[in-house]
XYZ file of C-alpha atoms in Angstrom:
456
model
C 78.060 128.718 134.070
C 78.167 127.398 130.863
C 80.863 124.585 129.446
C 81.634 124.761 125.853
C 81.602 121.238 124.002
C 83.114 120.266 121.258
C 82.305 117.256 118.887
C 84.705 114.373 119.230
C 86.728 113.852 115.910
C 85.432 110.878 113.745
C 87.461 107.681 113.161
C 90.402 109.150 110.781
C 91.420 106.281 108.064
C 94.711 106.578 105.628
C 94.412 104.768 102.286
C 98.224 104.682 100.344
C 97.548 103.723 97.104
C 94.669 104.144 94.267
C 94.942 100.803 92.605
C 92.430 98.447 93.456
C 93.108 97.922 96.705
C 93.145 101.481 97.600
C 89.969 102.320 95.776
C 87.360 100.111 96.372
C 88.744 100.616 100.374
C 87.815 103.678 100.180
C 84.647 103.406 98.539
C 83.837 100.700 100.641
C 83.915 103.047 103.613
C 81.473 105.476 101.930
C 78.481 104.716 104.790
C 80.728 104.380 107.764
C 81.322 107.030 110.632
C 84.867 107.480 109.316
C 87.033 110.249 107.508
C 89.426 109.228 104.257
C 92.357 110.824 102.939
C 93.553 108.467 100.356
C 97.026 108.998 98.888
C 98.734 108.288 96.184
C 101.379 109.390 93.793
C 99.488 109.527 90.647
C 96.224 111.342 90.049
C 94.391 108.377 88.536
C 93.523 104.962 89.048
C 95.253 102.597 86.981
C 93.482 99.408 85.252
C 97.035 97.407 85.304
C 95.525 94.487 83.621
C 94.678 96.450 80.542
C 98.140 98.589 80.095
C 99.282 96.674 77.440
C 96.317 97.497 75.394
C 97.368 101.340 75.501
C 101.261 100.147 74.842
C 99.617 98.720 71.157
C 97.071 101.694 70.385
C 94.016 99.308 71.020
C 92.594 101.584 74.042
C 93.675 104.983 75.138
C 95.049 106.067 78.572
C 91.487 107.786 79.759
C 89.686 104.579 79.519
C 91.934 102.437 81.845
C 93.207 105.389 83.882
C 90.255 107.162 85.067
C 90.925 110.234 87.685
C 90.895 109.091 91.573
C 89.738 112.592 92.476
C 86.357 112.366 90.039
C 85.458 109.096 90.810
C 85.455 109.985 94.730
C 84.172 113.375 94.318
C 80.489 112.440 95.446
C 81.886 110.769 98.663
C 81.661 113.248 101.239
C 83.803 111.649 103.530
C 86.804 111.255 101.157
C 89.660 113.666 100.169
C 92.040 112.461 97.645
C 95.701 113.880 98.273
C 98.411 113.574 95.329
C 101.942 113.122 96.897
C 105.035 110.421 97.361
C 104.682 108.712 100.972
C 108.452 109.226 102.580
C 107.443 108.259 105.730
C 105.100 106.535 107.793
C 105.232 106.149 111.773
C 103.469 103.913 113.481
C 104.156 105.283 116.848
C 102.549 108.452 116.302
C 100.185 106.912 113.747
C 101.394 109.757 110.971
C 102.325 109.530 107.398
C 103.910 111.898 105.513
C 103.284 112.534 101.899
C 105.981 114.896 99.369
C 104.695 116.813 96.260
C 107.034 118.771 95.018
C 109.178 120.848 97.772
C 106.184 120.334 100.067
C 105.595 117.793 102.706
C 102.384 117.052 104.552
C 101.633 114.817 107.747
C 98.425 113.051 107.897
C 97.586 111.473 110.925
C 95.496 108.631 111.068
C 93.288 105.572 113.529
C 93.778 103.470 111.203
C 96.244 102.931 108.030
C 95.850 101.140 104.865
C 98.401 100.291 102.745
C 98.152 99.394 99.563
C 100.658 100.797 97.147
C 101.466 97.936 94.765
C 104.309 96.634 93.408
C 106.780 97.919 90.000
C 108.983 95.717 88.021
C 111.701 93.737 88.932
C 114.622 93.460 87.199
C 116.227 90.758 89.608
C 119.139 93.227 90.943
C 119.640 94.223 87.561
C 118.375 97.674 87.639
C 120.039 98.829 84.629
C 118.014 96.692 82.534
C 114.946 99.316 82.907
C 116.809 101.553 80.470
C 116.482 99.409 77.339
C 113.484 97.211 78.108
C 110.695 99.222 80.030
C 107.859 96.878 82.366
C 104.255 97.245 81.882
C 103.034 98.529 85.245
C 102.322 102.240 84.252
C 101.020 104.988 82.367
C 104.274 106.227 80.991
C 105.597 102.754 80.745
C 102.321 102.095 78.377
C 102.921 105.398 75.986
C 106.727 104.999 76.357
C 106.557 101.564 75.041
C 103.873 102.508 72.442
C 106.426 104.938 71.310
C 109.497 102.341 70.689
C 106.960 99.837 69.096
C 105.652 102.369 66.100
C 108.715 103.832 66.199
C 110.728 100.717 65.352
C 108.800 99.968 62.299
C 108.907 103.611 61.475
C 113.186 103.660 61.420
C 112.816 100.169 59.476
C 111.164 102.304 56.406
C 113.872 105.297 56.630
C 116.940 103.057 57.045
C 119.079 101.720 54.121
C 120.753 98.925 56.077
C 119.612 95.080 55.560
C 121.052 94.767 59.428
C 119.849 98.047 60.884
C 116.128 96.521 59.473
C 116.105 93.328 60.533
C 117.036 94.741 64.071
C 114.518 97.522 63.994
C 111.759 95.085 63.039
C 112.788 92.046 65.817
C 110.380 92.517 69.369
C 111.769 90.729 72.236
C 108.978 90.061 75.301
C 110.960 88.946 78.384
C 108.559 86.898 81.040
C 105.748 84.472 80.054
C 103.507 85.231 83.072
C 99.686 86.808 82.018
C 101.532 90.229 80.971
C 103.717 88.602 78.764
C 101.473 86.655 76.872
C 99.234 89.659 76.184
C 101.880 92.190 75.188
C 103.504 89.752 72.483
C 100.550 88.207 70.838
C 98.924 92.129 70.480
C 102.248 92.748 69.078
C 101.963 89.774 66.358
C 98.301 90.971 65.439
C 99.909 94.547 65.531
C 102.194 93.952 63.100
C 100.334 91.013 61.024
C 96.829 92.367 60.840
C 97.157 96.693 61.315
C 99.465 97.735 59.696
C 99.606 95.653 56.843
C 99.730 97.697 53.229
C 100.668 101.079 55.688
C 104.616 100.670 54.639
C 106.361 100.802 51.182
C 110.176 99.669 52.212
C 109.179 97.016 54.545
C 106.412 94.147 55.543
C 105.321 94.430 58.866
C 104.041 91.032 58.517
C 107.632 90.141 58.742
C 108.584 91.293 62.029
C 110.337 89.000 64.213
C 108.474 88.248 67.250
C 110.195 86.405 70.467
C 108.811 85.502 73.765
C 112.173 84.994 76.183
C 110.837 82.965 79.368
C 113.458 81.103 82.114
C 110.817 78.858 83.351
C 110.020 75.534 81.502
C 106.947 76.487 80.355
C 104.115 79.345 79.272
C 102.009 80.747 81.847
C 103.766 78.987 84.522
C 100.678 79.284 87.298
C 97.874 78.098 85.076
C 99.318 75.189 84.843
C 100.649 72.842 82.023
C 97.583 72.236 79.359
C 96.627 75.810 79.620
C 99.971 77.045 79.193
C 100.420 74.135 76.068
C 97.532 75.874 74.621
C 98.526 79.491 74.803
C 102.159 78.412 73.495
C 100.579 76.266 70.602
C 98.370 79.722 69.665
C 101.322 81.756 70.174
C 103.824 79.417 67.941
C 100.638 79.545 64.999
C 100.889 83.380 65.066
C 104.555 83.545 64.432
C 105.868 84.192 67.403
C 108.903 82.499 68.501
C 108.771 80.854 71.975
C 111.927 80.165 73.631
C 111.553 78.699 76.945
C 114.550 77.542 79.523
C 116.065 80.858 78.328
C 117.609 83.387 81.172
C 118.293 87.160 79.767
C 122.047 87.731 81.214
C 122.503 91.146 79.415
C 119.870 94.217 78.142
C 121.511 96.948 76.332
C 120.662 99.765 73.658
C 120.994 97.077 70.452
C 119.870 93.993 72.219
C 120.072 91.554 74.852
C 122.112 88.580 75.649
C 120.939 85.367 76.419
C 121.501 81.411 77.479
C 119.561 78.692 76.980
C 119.084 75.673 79.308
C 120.724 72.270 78.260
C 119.929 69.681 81.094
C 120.510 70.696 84.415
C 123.030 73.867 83.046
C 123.131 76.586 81.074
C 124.677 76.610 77.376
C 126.415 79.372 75.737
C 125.233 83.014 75.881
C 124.410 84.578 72.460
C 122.958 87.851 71.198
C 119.439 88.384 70.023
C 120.344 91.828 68.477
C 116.448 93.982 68.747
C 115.370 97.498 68.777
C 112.202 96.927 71.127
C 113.071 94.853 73.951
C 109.536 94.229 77.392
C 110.214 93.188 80.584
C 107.421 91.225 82.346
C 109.500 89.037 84.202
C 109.040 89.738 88.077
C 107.598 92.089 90.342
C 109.091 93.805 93.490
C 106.639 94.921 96.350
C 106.791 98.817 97.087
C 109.590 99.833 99.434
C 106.944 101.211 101.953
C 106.552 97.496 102.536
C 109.758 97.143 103.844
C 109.361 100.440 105.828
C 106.105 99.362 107.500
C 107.678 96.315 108.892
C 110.833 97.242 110.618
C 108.559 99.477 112.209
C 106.241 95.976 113.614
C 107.116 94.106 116.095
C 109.115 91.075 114.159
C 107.010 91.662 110.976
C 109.340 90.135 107.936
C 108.802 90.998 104.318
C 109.788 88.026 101.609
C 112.140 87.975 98.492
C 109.494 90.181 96.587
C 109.349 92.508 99.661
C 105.554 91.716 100.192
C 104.875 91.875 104.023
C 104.281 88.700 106.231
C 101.304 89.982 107.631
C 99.170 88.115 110.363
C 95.759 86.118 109.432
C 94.018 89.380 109.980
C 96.250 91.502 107.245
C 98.129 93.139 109.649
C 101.183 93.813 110.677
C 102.786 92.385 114.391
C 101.272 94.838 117.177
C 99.674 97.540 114.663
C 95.867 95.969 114.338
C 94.962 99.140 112.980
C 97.936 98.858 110.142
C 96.498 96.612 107.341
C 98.416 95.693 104.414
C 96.846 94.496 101.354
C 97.206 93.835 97.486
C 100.426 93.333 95.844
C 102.014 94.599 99.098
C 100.726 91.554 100.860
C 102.169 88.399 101.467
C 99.490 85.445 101.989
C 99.749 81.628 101.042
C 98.108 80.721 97.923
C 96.842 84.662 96.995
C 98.316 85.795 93.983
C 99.185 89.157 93.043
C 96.063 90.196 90.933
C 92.870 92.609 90.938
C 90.808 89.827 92.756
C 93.555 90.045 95.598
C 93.499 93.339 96.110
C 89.933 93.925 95.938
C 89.590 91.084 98.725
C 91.520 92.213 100.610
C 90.047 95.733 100.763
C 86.882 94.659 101.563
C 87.843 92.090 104.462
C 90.155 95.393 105.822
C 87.405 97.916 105.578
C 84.750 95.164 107.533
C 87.280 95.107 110.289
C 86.849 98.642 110.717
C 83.476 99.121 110.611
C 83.449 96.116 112.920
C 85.893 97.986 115.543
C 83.690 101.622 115.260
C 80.764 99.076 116.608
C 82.872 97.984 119.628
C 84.673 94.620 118.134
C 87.443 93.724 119.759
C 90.473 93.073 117.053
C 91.646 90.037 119.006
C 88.408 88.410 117.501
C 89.170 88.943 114.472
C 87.939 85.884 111.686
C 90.917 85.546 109.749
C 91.004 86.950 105.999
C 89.868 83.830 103.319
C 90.899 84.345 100.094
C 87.992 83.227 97.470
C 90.113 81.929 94.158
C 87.635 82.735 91.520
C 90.337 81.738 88.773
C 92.337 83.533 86.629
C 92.768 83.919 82.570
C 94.706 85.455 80.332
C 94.016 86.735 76.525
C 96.381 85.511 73.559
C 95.219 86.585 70.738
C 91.721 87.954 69.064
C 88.884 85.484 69.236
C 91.422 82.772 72.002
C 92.182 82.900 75.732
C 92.835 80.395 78.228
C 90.174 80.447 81.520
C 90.845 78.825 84.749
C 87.731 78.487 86.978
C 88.646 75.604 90.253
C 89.416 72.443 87.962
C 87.670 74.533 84.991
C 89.988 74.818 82.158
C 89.262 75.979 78.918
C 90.385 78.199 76.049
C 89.544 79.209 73.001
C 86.797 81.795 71.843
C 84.455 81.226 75.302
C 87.425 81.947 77.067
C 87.876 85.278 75.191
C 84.195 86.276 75.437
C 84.812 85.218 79.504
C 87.779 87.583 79.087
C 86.393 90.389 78.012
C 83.098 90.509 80.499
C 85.407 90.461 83.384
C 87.789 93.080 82.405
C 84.932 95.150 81.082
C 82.605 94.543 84.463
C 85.635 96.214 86.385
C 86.293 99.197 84.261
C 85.695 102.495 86.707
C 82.987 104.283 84.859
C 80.007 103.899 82.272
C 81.629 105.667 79.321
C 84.911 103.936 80.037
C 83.226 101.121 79.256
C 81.198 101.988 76.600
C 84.491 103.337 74.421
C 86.387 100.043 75.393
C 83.479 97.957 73.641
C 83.585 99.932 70.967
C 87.806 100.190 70.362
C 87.582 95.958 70.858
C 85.137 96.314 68.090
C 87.141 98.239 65.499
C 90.703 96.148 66.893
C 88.928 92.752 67.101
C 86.559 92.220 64.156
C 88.361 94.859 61.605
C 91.985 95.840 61.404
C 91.734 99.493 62.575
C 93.480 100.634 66.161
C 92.311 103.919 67.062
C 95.139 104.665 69.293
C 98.231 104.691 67.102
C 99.813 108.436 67.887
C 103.316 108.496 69.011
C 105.672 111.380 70.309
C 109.746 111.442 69.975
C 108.764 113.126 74.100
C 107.601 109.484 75.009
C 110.427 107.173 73.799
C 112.902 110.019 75.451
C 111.228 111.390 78.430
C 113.306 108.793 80.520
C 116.303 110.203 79.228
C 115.064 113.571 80.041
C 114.292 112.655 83.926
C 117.473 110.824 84.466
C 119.492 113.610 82.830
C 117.394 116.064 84.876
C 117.894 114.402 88.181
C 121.613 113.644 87.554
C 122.118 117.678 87.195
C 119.917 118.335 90.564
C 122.528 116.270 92.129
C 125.411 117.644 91.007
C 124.289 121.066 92.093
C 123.207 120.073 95.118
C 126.335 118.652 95.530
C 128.002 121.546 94.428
């Protein structure tokens, strides 16, 4: 008599997310004895830090935004599934995925999550409208589309107001993101397109960086942050610090100022192009992965409390990483998420060898300093007590960001657009589409009619 066998199933592992965190987890499970299905909502993964660089036509989306599925597609052991996570159980270790009208349930040993965060607009949700974040694709080519397009209504329209409005660029937020967007801006309008209009100057544009903290680049501390300001304030661009944004609308945006210990009058900055870079808010899967724990608590951001190990309260398979994560004293960058993956995926591999989770080391976070780009030719660098800025710091800049660019080409075409941005005037990246400044308007419209017939 003969029994039939059959092979037992191999360790099954659930990646949410394609950022940073979510990719190099997977690939970092490439050698194990372990399937991967790695989900996430969009088909590509995204190089955040380098978004605003698409918003002002220095790079274009294919060299930041490389496709998930094609970078994995030699990794035998990983499937790539595109779909919105509605649901995640922790009992039955499942999570289920929507594309469309279809749902799928993935089961899994052990769960990654890793699904970033989108902007926040401090309860003020409305504010998204009129003033778009940076944190992807569409916000990039939606953004690059109100930019030109500004300066493009400032040469059509006969009104002295209607001009000055159309050619005034408010940046809300002085963090990293900030800085970047509104000095590429400046250079944008100082350096490319000068001589392109007949009506106007570009040169003139009006310029504003709106922050509610005391200073610029808040984290990096005070002489770096002097420095950045100083470069900023040389460009043109006006910095306006102690300042909270009360109101966004379709003209402009309404703001007070800090005078002591309170807040002055509001007044109007009236501005066609307004960028929100203000705050961050932790994906609501966060949120949905902790009620779930037992006594797991997520923070103001919604990041998740998790325990030394990165996971949550009686789920040691459930790790939660990246800007999903909260840890003391690990900020919400690349270098975070990256960490994070790694430490997660060794505590697998660990596990498949017979560790017991209980013994876990807990996760150290390696600070290996952060820096952020002003201008061409100056950025500020902070390595441990290292501080410096200037054009080191830009050259320092630009080998990092370029050393974690997914893909040889990818990096070979971003070289080459910093060379025709940086040391000439030319941005090879300047197309717009009416579709991109309104496809917002299109999708709300759209969804507000599936409602109403669904209601109906």
């Amino acid at each position: 008599m003969s029994v039939e066998t059959t092979a037992p199933k191999r360790h099954r592992v659930v990646i949410i997310g394609s950022g940073f965190g979510g990719l190099f987890a997977a690939q970092h499970l490439k050698r194990a004895d372990v399937d991967i299905t790695l989900i996430a909502k969009t088909t590509h993964h995204l190089f955040q830090p380098l978004l605003y660089q698409v918003a002002t036509g220095i790079l274009s989306v294919g060299e930041i935004a490389p496709a998930t599925r094609i970078i994995l597609r030699k990794q035998k052991n990983a499937e790539v599934l595109l779909g919105d996570v509605v649901a995640i159980d922790l009992t039955k270790k499942t999570v289920t995925s929507k594309l469309m009208d279809w749902e799928r349930v993935t089961p899994f040993d052990s769960l990654i999550v890793a699904a970033g965060a989108q902007q926040s607009y401090f309860g003020n949700d409305h504010f998204e409208a009129f003033a778009p974040g940076m944190k992807t694709v569409d916000d990039a080519l939606e953004l690059r589309g109100r930019i030109l397009g500004a300066f493009e209504a400032a040469e059509v329209t006969v009104s002295p107001a209607e001009r000055e409005r159309r050619l005034t660029f408010v940046v809300v937020g002085a963090g990293p993101t900030g800085v970047e967007v509104v000095g590429q801006i400046a250079e944008l309008a100082d350096r490319t397109l000068t001589g392109a209009f007949r009506t106007i100057d570009p040169a003139k544009a009006r310029v504003i960086l709106i922050e509610a903290a005391p200073a610029v680049l808040p984290p990096m501390g005070p002489k770096l942050g002097l420095k950045a300001q100083r470069r900023l304030e040389k460009m043109g661009v006006e910095v306006k610090l102690n300042t909270m944004v009360t109101d966004v609308d379709y003209m402009g945006l309404t703001v007070k100022e800090k005078d002591g210990e309170d807040f002055g009058e509001e007044y109007r900055i009236e501005c066609a192009v307004k960028v929100w870079s203000a705050g961050v808010q932790a994906s609501p899967l966060g949120k949905l992965v902790a009620e779930q724990s037992d006594g797991t608590e997520v923070d103001r951001a919604g990041r998740v409390v998790v325990e030394p190990d990165l996971t949550v309260k009686g789920h040691p398979n459930v790790f939660v990483i990246g800007d999903m994560m909260s840890v003391p004293n690990v900020p919400g960058m690349a270098q975070g998420a990256i960490q994070g993956a790694v430490y997660a995926t060794k505590q697998i591999k660990s596990e498949l060898k017979g560790a017991d989770p209980a013994n876990r080391q807990p996760f150290k976070y390696f600070n290996k300093g952060s820096m952020s780009t002003i201008s061409r030719f100056s950025a500020v660098c902070q390595i441990g007590k290292l501080e410096f800025g200037g054009f080191f710091a830009w050259l320092a800049w630009l080998g990092l960001h370029l050393y974690y660019l997914v893909g040889g080409r990818n990096r070979l075409m971003a070289v080459i657009s910093w060379f025709v941005t940086f040391l000439g005037r030319g941005r090879g990246q300047l197309a717009i589409t009416e579709r991109w400044v309104f496809a917002r308007r299109a999708l709300e419209q759209s969804k507000e009619q599936s409602a109403q017939k669904s209601i109906g």
